[in-house]
XYZ file of N, CA and C in Angstrom:
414
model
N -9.339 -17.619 -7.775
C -9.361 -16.891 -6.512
C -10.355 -15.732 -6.651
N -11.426 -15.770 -5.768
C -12.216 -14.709 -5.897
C -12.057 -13.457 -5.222
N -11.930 -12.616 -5.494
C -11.880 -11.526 -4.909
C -12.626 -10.872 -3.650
N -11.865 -10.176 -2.841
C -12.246 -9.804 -1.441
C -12.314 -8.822 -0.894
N -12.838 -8.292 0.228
C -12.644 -6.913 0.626
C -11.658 -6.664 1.417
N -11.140 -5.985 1.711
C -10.719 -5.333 2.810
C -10.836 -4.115 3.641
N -11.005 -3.652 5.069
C -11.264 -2.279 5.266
C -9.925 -1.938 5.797
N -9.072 -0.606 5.637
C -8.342 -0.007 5.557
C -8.623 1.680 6.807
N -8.508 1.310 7.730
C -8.874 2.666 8.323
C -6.925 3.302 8.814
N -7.389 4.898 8.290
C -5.870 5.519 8.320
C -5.945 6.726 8.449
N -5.506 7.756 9.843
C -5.501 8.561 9.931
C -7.310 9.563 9.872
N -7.948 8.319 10.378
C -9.242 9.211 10.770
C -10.047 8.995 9.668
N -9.414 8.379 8.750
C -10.604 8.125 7.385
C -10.208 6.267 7.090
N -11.567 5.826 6.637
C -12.297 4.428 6.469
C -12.176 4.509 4.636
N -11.453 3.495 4.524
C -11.565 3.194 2.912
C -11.962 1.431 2.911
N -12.269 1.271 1.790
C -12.867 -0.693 1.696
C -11.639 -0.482 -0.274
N -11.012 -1.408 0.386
C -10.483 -1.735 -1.196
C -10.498 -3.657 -1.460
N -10.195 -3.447 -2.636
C -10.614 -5.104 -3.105
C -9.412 -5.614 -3.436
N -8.959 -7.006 -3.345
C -7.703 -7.369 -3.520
C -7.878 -7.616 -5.271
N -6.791 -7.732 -5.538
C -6.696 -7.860 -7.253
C -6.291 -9.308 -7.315
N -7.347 -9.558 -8.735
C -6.822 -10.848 -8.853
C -5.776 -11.994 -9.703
N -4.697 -10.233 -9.794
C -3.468 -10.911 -10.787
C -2.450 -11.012 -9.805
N -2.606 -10.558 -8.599
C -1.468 -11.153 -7.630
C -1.952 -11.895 -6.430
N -2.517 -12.865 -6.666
C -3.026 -14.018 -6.239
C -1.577 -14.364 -4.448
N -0.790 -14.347 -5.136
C 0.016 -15.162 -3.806
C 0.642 -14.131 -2.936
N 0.363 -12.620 -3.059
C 0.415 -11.432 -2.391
C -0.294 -11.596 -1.300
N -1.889 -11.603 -2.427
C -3.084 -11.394 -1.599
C -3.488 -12.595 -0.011
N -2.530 -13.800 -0.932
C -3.300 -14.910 0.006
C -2.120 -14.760 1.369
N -1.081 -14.122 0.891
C 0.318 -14.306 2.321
C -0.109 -12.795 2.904
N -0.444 -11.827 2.515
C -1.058 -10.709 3.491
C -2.414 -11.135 4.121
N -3.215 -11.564 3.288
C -4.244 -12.075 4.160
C -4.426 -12.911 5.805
N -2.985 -13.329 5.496
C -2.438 -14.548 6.801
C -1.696 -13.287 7.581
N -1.918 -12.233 7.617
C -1.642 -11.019 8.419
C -2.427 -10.268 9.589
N -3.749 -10.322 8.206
C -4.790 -9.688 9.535
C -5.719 -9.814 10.514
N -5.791 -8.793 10.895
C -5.752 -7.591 11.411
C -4.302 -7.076 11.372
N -3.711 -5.923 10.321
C -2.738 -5.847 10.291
C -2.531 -4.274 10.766
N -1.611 -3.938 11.886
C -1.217 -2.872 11.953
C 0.157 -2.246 11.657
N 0.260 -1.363 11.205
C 1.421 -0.551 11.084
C 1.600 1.523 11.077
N 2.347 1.687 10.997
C 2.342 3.549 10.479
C 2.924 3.549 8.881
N 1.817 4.536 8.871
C 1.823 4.997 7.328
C 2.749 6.520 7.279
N 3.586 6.371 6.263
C 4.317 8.102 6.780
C 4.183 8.048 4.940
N 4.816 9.322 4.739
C 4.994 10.149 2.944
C 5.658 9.262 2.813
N 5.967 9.167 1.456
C 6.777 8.829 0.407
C 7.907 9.784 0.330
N 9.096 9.481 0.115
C 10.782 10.563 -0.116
C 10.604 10.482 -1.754
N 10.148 9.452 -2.391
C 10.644 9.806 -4.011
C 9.554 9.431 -4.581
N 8.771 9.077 -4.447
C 7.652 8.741 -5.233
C 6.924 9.863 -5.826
N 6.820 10.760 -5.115
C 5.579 11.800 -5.377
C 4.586 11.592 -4.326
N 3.035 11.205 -4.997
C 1.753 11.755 -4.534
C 1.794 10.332 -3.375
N 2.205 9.867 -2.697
C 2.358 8.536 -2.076
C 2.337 8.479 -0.488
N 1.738 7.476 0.401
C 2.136 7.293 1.879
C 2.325 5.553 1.523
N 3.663 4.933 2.604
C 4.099 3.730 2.345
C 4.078 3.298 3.849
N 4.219 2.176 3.843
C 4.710 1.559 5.607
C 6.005 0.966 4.941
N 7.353 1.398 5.566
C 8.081 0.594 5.490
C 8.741 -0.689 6.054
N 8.860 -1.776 5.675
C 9.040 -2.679 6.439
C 10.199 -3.568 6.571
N 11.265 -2.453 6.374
C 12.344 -3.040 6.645
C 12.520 -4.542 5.865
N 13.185 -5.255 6.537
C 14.125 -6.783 5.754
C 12.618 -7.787 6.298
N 11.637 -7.182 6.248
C 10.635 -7.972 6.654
C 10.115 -9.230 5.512
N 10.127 -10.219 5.329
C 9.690 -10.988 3.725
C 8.093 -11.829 3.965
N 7.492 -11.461 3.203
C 6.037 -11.846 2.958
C 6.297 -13.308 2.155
N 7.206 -13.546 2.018
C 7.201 -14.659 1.391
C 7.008 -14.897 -0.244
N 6.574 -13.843 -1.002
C 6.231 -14.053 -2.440
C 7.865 -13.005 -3.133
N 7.166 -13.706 -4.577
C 7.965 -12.516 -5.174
C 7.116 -11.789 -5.971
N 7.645 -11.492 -7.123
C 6.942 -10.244 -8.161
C 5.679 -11.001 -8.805
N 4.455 -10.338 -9.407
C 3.810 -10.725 -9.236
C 3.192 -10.036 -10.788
N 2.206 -9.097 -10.965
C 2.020 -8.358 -11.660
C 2.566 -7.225 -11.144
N 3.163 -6.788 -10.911
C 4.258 -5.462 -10.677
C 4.071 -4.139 -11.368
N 3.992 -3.283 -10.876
C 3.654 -2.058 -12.160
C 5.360 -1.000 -10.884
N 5.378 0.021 -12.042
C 5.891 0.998 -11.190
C 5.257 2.263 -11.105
N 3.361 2.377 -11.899
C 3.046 3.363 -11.700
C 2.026 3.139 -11.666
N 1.609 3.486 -9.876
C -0.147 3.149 -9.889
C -0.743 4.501 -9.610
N -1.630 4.037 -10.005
C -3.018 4.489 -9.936
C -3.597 5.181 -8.435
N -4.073 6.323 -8.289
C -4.197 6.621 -7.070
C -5.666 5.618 -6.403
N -5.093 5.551 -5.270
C -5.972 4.421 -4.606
C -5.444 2.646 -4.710
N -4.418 2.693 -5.720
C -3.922 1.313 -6.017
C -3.195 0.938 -4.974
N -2.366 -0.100 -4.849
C -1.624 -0.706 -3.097
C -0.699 -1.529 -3.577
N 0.311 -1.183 -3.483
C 1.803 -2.060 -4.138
C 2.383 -2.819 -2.485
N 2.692 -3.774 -2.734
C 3.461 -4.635 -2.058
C 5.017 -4.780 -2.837
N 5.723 -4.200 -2.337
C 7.279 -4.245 -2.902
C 7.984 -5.189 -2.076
N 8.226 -6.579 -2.517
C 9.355 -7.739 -1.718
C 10.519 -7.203 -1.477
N 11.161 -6.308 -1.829
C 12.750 -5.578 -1.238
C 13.292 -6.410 -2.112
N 14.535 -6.315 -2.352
C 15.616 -6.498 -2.950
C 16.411 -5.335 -3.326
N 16.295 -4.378 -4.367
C 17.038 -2.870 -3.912
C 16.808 -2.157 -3.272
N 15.310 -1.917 -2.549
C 15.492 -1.047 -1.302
C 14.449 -1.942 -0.460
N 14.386 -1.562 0.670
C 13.162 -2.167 1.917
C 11.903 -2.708 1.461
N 11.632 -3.565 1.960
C 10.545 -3.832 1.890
C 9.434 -3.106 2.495
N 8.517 -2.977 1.285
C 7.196 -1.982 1.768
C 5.966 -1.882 1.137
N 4.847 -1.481 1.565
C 3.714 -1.221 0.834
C 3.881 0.529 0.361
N 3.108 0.333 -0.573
C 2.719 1.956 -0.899
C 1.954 1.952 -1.393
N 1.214 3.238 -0.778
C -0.326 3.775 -1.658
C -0.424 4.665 -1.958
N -0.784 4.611 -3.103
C -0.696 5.714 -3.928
C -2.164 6.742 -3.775
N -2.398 8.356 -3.604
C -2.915 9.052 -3.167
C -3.337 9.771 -4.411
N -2.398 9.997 -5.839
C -2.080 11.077 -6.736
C -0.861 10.548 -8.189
N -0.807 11.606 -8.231
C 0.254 11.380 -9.264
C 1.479 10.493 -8.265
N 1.958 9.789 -8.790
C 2.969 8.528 -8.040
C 3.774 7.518 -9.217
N 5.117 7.840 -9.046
C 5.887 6.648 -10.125
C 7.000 6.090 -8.690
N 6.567 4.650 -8.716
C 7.542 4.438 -7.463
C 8.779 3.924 -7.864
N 9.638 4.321 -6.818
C 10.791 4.858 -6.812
C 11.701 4.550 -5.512
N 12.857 5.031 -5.437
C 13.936 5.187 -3.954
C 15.120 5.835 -4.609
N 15.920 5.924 -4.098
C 17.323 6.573 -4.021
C 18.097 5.639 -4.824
N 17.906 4.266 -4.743
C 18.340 3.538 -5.846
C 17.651 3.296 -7.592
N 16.877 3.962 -7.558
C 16.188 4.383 -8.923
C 14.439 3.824 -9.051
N 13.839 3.880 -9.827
C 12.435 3.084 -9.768
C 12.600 1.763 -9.123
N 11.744 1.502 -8.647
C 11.188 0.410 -8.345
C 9.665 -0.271 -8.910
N 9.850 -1.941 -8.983
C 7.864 -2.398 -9.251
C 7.660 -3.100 -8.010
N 6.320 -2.814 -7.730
C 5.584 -3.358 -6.730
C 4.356 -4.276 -7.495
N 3.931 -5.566 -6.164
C 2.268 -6.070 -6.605
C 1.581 -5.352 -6.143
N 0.363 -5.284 -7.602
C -0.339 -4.344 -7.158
C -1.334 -5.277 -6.522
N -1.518 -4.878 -5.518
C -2.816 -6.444 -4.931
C -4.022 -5.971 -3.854
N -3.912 -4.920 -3.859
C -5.269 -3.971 -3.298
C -5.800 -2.222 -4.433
N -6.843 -2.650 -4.736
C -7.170 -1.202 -5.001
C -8.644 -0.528 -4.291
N -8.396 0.784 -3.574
C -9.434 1.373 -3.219
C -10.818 1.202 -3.942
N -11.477 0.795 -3.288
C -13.121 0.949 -4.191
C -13.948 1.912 -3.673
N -14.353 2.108 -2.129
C -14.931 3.161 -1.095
C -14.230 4.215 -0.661
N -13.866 5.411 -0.725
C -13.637 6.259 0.166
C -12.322 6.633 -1.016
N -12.487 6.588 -2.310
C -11.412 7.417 -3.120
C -11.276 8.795 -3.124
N -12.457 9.392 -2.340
C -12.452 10.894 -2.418
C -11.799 11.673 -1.214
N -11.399 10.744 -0.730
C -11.061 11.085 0.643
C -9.278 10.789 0.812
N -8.695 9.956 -0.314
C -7.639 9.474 -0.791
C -6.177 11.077 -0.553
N -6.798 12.316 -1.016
C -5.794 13.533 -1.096
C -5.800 14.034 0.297
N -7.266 13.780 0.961
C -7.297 14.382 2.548
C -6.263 13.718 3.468
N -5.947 12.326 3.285
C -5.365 11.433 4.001
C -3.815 12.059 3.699
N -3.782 11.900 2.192
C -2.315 12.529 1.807
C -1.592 13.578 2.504
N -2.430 14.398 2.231
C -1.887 15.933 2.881
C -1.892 15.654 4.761
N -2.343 14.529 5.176
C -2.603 14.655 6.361
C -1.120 14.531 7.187
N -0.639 13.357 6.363
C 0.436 12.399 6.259
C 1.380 13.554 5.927
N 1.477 13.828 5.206
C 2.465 14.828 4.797
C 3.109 15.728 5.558
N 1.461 16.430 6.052
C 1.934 17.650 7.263
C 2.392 17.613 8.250
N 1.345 16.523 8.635
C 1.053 15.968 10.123
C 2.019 14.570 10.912
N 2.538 14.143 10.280
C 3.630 13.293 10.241
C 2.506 11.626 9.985
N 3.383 10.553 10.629
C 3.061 9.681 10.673
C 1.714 9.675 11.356
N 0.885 8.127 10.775
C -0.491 8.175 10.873
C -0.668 6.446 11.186
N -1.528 6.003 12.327
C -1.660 4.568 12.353
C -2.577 3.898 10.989
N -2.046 3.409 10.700
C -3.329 2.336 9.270
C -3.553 0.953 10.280
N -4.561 0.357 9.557
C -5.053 -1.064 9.872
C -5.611 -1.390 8.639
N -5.249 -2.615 8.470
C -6.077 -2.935 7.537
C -6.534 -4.858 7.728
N -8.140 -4.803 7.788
C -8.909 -6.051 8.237
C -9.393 -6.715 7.398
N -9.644 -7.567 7.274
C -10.854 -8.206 6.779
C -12.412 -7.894 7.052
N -12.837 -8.105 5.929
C -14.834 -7.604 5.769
C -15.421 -8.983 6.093
């Protein structure tokens, strides 16, 4: 599976991240998504983080390469099972998490364009409440 782009526009700023190619069956069941919209709000336990939560929503995969601590700019897809299903992106320092203790997500997007712009978005989210994301195909 070769790797792809995606553009990501959120809260007034344009990022391009690339899907990863250790979670292959993430990438190919979100892909059958877009043009995908949702709201991006903070993270409650993570730390440096904005997530879409998506409720009992199922993408259809399970775990994949899973980490519980990405990388700012990295993009976890979490299938639910102890808490909701959700994406999260990580902005900063970030170990993901919920009220029921850590959690792992696939990691199956990481920022390549617009990482500098990654803390502006954060704090935007933070202050400013919820923020529309999209994220397309290149």
């Amino acid at each position: 599976m070769s790797e792809r782009l995606i553009r990501i526009a959120a809260g007034g700023f344009d990022f391009v991240a690339r899907t990863h190619p250790d979670a292959p069956l993430t990438v190919a069941a979100f892909e059958k998504l877009l043009p995908y919209r949702q709201k991006l709000i903070h993270v409650r336990w993570s730390g440096e983080g904005c997530w879409v939560p998506l409720g009992d929503f199922q993408l259809g995969v399970g775990f994949e390469n899973h980490t519980s601590h990405p990388s700012a700019g990295d993009i976890l897809f979490y299938p639910g099972g102890y808490s909701e299903t959700e994406i999260i992106l990580a902005y900063g320092a970030c170990s993901f998490a919920s009220k029921m203790g850590t959690l792992a997500g696939n990691h199956f997007l990481t920022i390549v364009q617009g990482r500098e712009q990654l803390r502006a978005l954060g704090t935007k989210v933070l202050w400013e409440g919820a923020q529309d994301v999209l994220f397309e195909a290149m």
